[in-house]
Amino acid sequence: MNYWLMKSEPDTFSIDDLMHRPQQTEPWDGVRNYQARNMMRDDMKLGDKVFFYHSNCAEVGIVGIMEVAKEGYPDGSAFNPDDKHFDPKSDPAKPRWIRVDVKYIRRLSRTITLKELKTKVELADFTLLRAGNRLSIMPVSKTQWDFILSLESSTNER
DNA sequence: GCCAACGTTGGC
DNA sequence: GCCAACGTTGGC
């Protein structure tokens, strides 16, 4: 099993939105970055666990857990001229962009903030914390995953 | 709203 | 294939 982190701006799509979707499942579309696409296409497998991360908001950080409910398939939003993420260069016969479906598992009991993550030596190599990182989807090692979850019940917030 | 970092585009 | 211009991301 693999572990991941996916970013979303809560003003656009938050963990509450996911929780209230039918089947608590949502296609994660609109990703227009090749590295992120390749991970969805090649590496994200059914049942993989995913941290839901809120970016660009008052409290930036990890807010919950979801799982991959459907493996990579063509991102139809690229074909829709009315869609914000329409890409005329994506040919339906040869789709350029890929999405996966994700399903809500649970909220964390508290937000594990970016600020807090930055204080942890254990996460020195975490992709999220690399300077200038802009990837909206990234792998998380099992060690990192377990460590981050261990912070959830900790009151040792800094 | 600012701005640094970074990916993409397109002229050459 | 280089690289400047441009657009986007995302923390602050």
PDB file of C-alpha atoms (C1' of nucleotides) in Angstrom:
ATOM      1  CA  MET A   1       0.000   0.000   0.000  1.00  0.00           C
ATOM      2  CA  ASN A   2       1.166   3.485  -0.838  1.00  0.00           C
ATOM      3  CA  TYR A   3       0.529   6.752   0.971  1.00  0.00           C
ATOM      4  CA  TRP A   4      -0.074  10.186  -0.514  1.00  0.00           C
ATOM      5  CA  LEU A   5      -0.864  13.794   0.206  1.00  0.00           C
ATOM      6  CA  MET A   6      -3.220  15.848  -1.939  1.00  0.00           C
ATOM      7  CA  LYS A   7      -3.676  19.592  -1.685  1.00  0.00           C
ATOM      8  CA  SER A   8      -6.878  21.506  -2.187  1.00  0.00           C
ATOM      9  CA  GLU A   9      -7.918  25.059  -1.486  1.00  0.00           C
ATOM     10  CA  PRO A  10     -10.845  24.749   0.940  1.00  0.00           C
ATOM     11  CA  ASP A  11     -12.589  27.676  -0.753  1.00  0.00           C
ATOM     12  CA  THR A  12     -12.718  25.509  -3.870  1.00  0.00           C
ATOM     13  CA  PHE A  13     -13.087  22.039  -2.395  1.00  0.00           C
ATOM     14  CA  SER A  14     -12.712  21.246   1.295  1.00  0.00           C
ATOM     15  CA  ILE A  15     -12.846  18.071   3.333  1.00  0.00           C
ATOM     16  CA  ASP A  16     -16.378  19.069   4.352  1.00  0.00           C
ATOM     17  CA  ASP A  17     -17.361  19.159   0.708  1.00  0.00           C
ATOM     18  CA  LEU A  18     -15.954  15.655   0.286  1.00  0.00           C
ATOM     19  CA  MET A  19     -17.785  14.423   3.365  1.00  0.00           C
ATOM     20  CA  HIS A  20     -21.104  15.608   1.943  1.00  0.00           C
ATOM     21  CA  ARG A  21     -20.700  14.167  -1.535  1.00  0.00           C
ATOM     22  CA  PRO A  22     -22.769  11.151  -2.575  1.00  0.00           C
ATOM     23  CA  GLN A  23     -20.880   8.035  -1.426  1.00  0.00           C
ATOM     24  CA  GLN A  24     -18.467  10.577   0.138  1.00  0.00           C
ATOM     25  CA  THR A  25     -16.532  10.132  -3.073  1.00  0.00           C
ATOM     26  CA  GLU A  26     -15.295  12.687  -5.574  1.00  0.00           C
ATOM     27  CA  PRO A  27     -13.255  12.700  -8.795  1.00  0.00           C
ATOM     28  CA  TRP A  28     -10.050  14.602  -8.114  1.00  0.00           C
ATOM     29  CA  ASP A  29      -9.952  16.495 -11.397  1.00  0.00           C
ATOM     30  CA  GLY A  30      -8.372  19.664 -12.666  1.00  0.00           C
ATOM     31  CA  VAL A  31      -4.781  18.587 -11.996  1.00  0.00           C
ATOM     32  CA  ARG A  32      -2.697  20.103 -14.805  1.00  0.00           C
ATOM     33  CA  ASN A  33       0.815  19.197 -13.759  1.00  0.00           C
ATOM     34  CA  TYR A  34       2.635  16.316 -15.422  1.00  0.00           C
ATOM     35  CA  GLN A  35       4.396  15.015 -12.348  1.00  0.00           C
ATOM     36  CA  ALA A  36       1.145  14.904 -10.415  1.00  0.00           C
ATOM     37  CA  ARG A  37      -0.635  13.343 -13.368  1.00  0.00           C
ATOM     38  CA  ASN A  38       1.964  10.626 -13.697  1.00  0.00           C
ATOM     39  CA  MET A  39       1.496   9.655 -10.084  1.00  0.00           C
ATOM     40  CA  MET A  40      -2.262   9.371 -10.539  1.00  0.00           C
ATOM     41  CA  ARG A  41      -1.804   7.441 -13.760  1.00  0.00           C
ATOM     42  CA  ASP A  42       0.945   5.072 -12.688  1.00  0.00           C
ATOM     43  CA  ASP A  43       1.268   4.816  -8.952  1.00  0.00           C
ATOM     44  CA  MET A  44      -1.980   5.471  -7.114  1.00  0.00           C
ATOM     45  CA  LYS A  45      -3.708   2.190  -6.411  1.00  0.00           C
ATOM     46  CA  LEU A  46      -7.140   1.285  -5.093  1.00  0.00           C
ATOM     47  CA  GLY A  47      -7.148   1.538  -1.313  1.00  0.00           C
ATOM     48  CA  ASP A  48      -4.044   3.724  -1.050  1.00  0.00           C
ATOM     49  CA  LYS A  49      -4.383   6.165   1.838  1.00  0.00           C
ATOM     50  CA  VAL A  50      -4.259   9.914   1.240  1.00  0.00           C
ATOM     51  CA  PHE A  51      -3.847  12.920   3.509  1.00  0.00           C
ATOM     52  CA  PHE A  52      -6.253  15.747   2.654  1.00  0.00           C
ATOM     53  CA  TYR A  53      -4.313  19.029   2.864  1.00  0.00           C
ATOM     54  CA  HIS A  54      -5.860  22.479   2.918  1.00  0.00           C
ATOM     55  CA  SER A  55      -3.737  25.062   1.135  1.00  0.00           C
ATOM     56  CA  ASN A  56      -4.050  28.800   0.651  1.00  0.00           C
ATOM     57  CA  CYS A  57      -6.273  29.408   3.653  1.00  0.00           C
ATOM     58  CA  ALA A  58      -6.338  30.594   7.249  1.00  0.00           C
ATOM     59  CA  GLU A  59      -5.184  27.305   8.736  1.00  0.00           C
ATOM     60  CA  VAL A  60      -2.897  25.516   6.308  1.00  0.00           C
ATOM     61  CA  GLY A  61      -2.303  21.848   7.056  1.00  0.00           C
ATOM     62  CA  ILE A  62      -3.485  18.245   7.040  1.00  0.00           C
ATOM     63  CA  VAL A  63      -7.151  17.955   7.970  1.00  0.00           C
ATOM     64  CA  GLY A  64      -8.165  14.401   7.205  1.00  0.00           C
ATOM     65  CA  ILE A  65      -7.728  11.049   5.536  1.00  0.00           C
ATOM     66  CA  MET A  66      -9.218   9.612   2.380  1.00  0.00           C
ATOM     67  CA  GLU A  67      -8.524   6.644   0.150  1.00  0.00           C
ATOM     68  CA  VAL A  68      -8.227   5.986  -3.549  1.00  0.00           C
ATOM     69  CA  ALA A  69     -11.644   4.702  -4.652  1.00  0.00           C
ATOM     70  CA  LYS A  70     -10.944   4.507  -8.391  1.00  0.00           C
ATOM     71  CA  GLU A  71      -7.612   4.308 -10.143  1.00  0.00           C
ATOM     72  CA  GLY A  72      -6.459   6.705 -12.855  1.00  0.00           C
ATOM     73  CA  TYR A  73      -8.824   7.407 -15.756  1.00  0.00           C
ATOM     74  CA  PRO A  74      -9.224  10.298 -18.219  1.00  0.00           C
ATOM     75  CA  ASP A  75     -10.050  13.673 -16.682  1.00  0.00           C
ATOM     76  CA  GLY A  76     -13.177  14.703 -18.579  1.00  0.00           C
ATOM     77  CA  SER A  77     -13.018  18.268 -17.303  1.00  0.00           C
ATOM     78  CA  ALA A  78     -10.225  18.865 -19.815  1.00  0.00           C
ATOM     79  CA  PHE A  79     -12.742  18.361 -22.660  1.00  0.00           C
ATOM     80  CA  ASN A  80     -15.349  20.792 -21.391  1.00  0.00           C
ATOM     81  CA  PRO A  81     -14.911  24.334 -22.751  1.00  0.00           C
ATOM     82  CA  ASP A  82     -16.977  25.682 -19.856  1.00  0.00           C
ATOM     83  CA  ASP A  83     -14.736  24.103 -17.276  1.00  0.00           C
ATOM     84  CA  LYS A  84     -12.154  26.209 -15.502  1.00  0.00           C
ATOM     85  CA  HIS A  85      -9.576  23.543 -16.327  1.00  0.00           C
ATOM     86  CA  PHE A  86     -10.514  23.097 -19.977  1.00  0.00           C
ATOM     87  CA  ASP A  87      -7.489  22.161 -22.073  1.00  0.00           C
ATOM     88  CA  PRO A  88      -8.062  22.330 -25.846  1.00  0.00           C
ATOM     89  CA  LYS A  89      -4.904  20.294 -26.354  1.00  0.00           C
ATOM     90  CA  SER A  90      -6.334  17.286 -24.582  1.00  0.00           C
ATOM     91  CA  ASP A  91      -7.890  15.134 -27.299  1.00  0.00           C
ATOM     92  CA  PRO A  92     -10.694  12.854 -26.028  1.00  0.00           C
ATOM     93  CA  ALA A  93      -9.246  10.135 -28.241  1.00  0.00           C
ATOM     94  CA  LYS A  94      -5.922  10.578 -26.514  1.00  0.00           C
ATOM     95  CA  PRO A  95      -6.548  12.225 -23.139  1.00  0.00           C
ATOM     96  CA  ARG A  96      -3.701  14.248 -21.757  1.00  0.00           C
ATOM     97  CA  TRP A  97      -4.971  14.517 -18.180  1.00  0.00           C
ATOM     98  CA  ILE A  98      -5.848  11.856 -15.645  1.00  0.00           C
ATOM     99  CA  ARG A  99      -7.840  11.856 -12.431  1.00  0.00           C
ATOM    100  CA  VAL A 100      -8.553   9.391  -9.643  1.00  0.00           C
ATOM    101  CA  ASP A 101     -11.588   9.163  -7.383  1.00  0.00           C
ATOM    102  CA  VAL A 102     -11.066   9.635  -3.670  1.00  0.00           C
ATOM    103  CA  LYS A 103     -13.328   8.587  -0.808  1.00  0.00           C
ATOM    104  CA  TYR A 104     -13.642  10.198   2.593  1.00  0.00           C
ATOM    105  CA  ILE A 105     -12.392   8.134   5.520  1.00  0.00           C
ATOM    106  CA  ARG A 106     -12.254  10.536   8.442  1.00  0.00           C
ATOM    107  CA  ARG A 107     -11.326  13.955   9.655  1.00  0.00           C
ATOM    108  CA  LEU A 108      -8.377  14.305  11.979  1.00  0.00           C
ATOM    109  CA  SER A 109      -9.303  15.324  15.515  1.00  0.00           C
ATOM    110  CA  ARG A 110      -7.342  18.503  14.855  1.00  0.00           C
ATOM    111  CA  THR A 111      -5.566  20.147  11.945  1.00  0.00           C
ATOM    112  CA  ILE A 112      -1.901  19.234  11.845  1.00  0.00           C
ATOM    113  CA  THR A 113      -0.595  22.539  10.575  1.00  0.00           C
ATOM    114  CA  LEU A 114       2.190  23.186   8.142  1.00  0.00           C
ATOM    115  CA  LYS A 115       3.792  25.312  10.800  1.00  0.00           C
ATOM    116  CA  GLU A 116       3.883  22.384  13.186  1.00  0.00           C
ATOM    117  CA  LEU A 117       5.194  19.951  10.564  1.00  0.00           C
ATOM    118  CA  LYS A 118       8.070  22.319   9.877  1.00  0.00           C
ATOM    119  CA  THR A 119       9.298  22.004  13.436  1.00  0.00           C
ATOM    120  CA  LYS A 120       9.793  18.226  13.221  1.00  0.00           C
ATOM    121  CA  VAL A 121      13.273  16.914  12.477  1.00  0.00           C
ATOM    122  CA  GLU A 122      11.660  13.582  11.602  1.00  0.00           C
ATOM    123  CA  LEU A 123      10.142  15.275   8.538  1.00  0.00           C
ATOM    124  CA  ALA A 124      13.286  16.963   7.271  1.00  0.00           C
ATOM    125  CA  ASP A 125      13.052  15.022   3.994  1.00  0.00           C
ATOM    126  CA  PHE A 126       9.302  15.378   3.530  1.00  0.00           C
ATOM    127  CA  THR A 127       8.531  16.652   0.021  1.00  0.00           C
ATOM    128  CA  LEU A 128       5.892  19.038   1.347  1.00  0.00           C
ATOM    129  CA  LEU A 129       8.506  20.933   3.316  1.00  0.00           C
ATOM    130  CA  ARG A 130      11.036  21.257   0.538  1.00  0.00           C
ATOM    131  CA  ALA A 131      11.618  24.893  -0.284  1.00  0.00           C
ATOM    132  CA  GLY A 132       9.387  26.184  -3.033  1.00  0.00           C
ATOM    133  CA  ASN A 133       7.544  22.908  -3.448  1.00  0.00           C
ATOM    134  CA  ARG A 134       4.410  23.350  -5.513  1.00  0.00           C
ATOM    135  CA  LEU A 135       3.341  19.804  -6.260  1.00  0.00           C
ATOM    136  CA  SER A 136      -0.328  19.299  -5.473  1.00  0.00           C
ATOM    137  CA  ILE A 137       0.069  15.529  -5.142  1.00  0.00           C
ATOM    138  CA  MET A 138       3.020  13.850  -3.513  1.00  0.00           C
ATOM    139  CA  PRO A 139       4.040  10.517  -2.072  1.00  0.00           C
ATOM    140  CA  VAL A 140       4.361  10.066   1.687  1.00  0.00           C
ATOM    141  CA  SER A 141       6.534   7.270   3.061  1.00  0.00           C
ATOM    142  CA  LYS A 142       5.021   4.858   5.572  1.00  0.00           C
ATOM    143  CA  THR A 143       7.414   6.202   8.178  1.00  0.00           C
ATOM    144  CA  GLN A 144       6.314   9.770   7.519  1.00  0.00           C
ATOM    145  CA  TRP A 145       2.668   8.750   7.457  1.00  0.00           C
ATOM    146  CA  ASP A 146       2.885   7.000  10.826  1.00  0.00           C
ATOM    147  CA  PHE A 147       4.858   9.829  12.348  1.00  0.00           C
ATOM    148  CA  ILE A 148       2.402  12.489  11.185  1.00  0.00           C
ATOM    149  CA  LEU A 149      -0.549  10.477  12.502  1.00  0.00           C
ATOM    150  CA  SER A 150       1.208  10.102  15.839  1.00  0.00           C
ATOM    151  CA  LEU A 151       1.062  13.887  16.146  1.00  0.00           C
ATOM    152  CA  GLU A 152      -2.726  13.880  15.989  1.00  0.00           C
ATOM    153  CA  SER A 153      -3.253  12.995  19.646  1.00  0.00           C
ATOM    154  CA  SER A 154      -0.246  14.954  20.832  1.00  0.00           C
ATOM    155  CA  THR A 155      -0.889  18.161  22.720  1.00  0.00           C
ATOM    156  CA  ASN A 156       2.683  19.193  22.160  1.00  0.00           C
ATOM    157  CA  GLU A 157       1.814  21.786  19.551  1.00  0.00           C
ATOM    158  CA  ARG A 158       4.332  24.487  18.922  1.00  0.00           C
TER     159      ARG A 158
ATOM    160  C1'  DG B   1      -2.336  41.472  -1.828  1.00  0.00           C
ATOM    161  C1'  DC B   2       2.594  40.485  -2.234  1.00  0.00           C
ATOM    162  C1'  DC B   3       6.072  37.922  -4.056  1.00  0.00           C
ATOM    163  C1'  DA B   4       9.349  33.916  -4.523  1.00  0.00           C
ATOM    164  C1'  DA B   5       9.601  29.647  -6.747  1.00  0.00           C
ATOM    165  C1'  DC B   6       8.816  27.072 -10.414  1.00  0.00           C
ATOM    166  C1'  DG B   7       6.492  25.025 -14.724  1.00  0.00           C
ATOM    167  C1'  DT B   8       5.191  26.005 -19.431  1.00  0.00           C
ATOM    168  C1'  DT B   9       5.309  28.335 -23.766  1.00  0.00           C
ATOM    169  C1'  DG B  10       7.152  29.910 -27.835  1.00  0.00           C
ATOM    170  C1'  DG B  11      10.571  32.612 -30.591  1.00  0.00           C
ATOM    171  C1'  DC B  12      14.867  31.984 -32.317  1.00  0.00           C
TER     172       DC B  12
ATOM    173  C1'  DG C   1      17.835  23.200 -27.442  1.00  0.00           C
ATOM    174  C1'  DC C   2      18.180  27.653 -25.123  1.00  0.00           C
ATOM    175  C1'  DC C   3      16.075  30.954 -22.469  1.00  0.00           C
ATOM    176  C1'  DA C   4      13.079  35.064 -21.638  1.00  0.00           C
ATOM    177  C1'  DA C   5       8.431  35.961 -20.791  1.00  0.00           C
ATOM    178  C1'  DC C   6       4.597  34.682 -18.659  1.00  0.00           C
ATOM    179  C1'  DG C   7       1.212  32.284 -15.672  1.00  0.00           C
ATOM    180  C1'  DT C   8       0.307  29.726 -11.483  1.00  0.00           C
ATOM    181  C1'  DT C   9       0.981  28.092  -6.824  1.00  0.00           C
ATOM    182  C1'  DG C  10       0.791  28.866  -2.239  1.00  0.00           C
ATOM    183  C1'  DG C  11       2.757  30.703   2.184  1.00  0.00           C
ATOM    184  C1'  DC C  12       2.589  34.702   4.555  1.00  0.00           C
TER     185       DC C  12
END
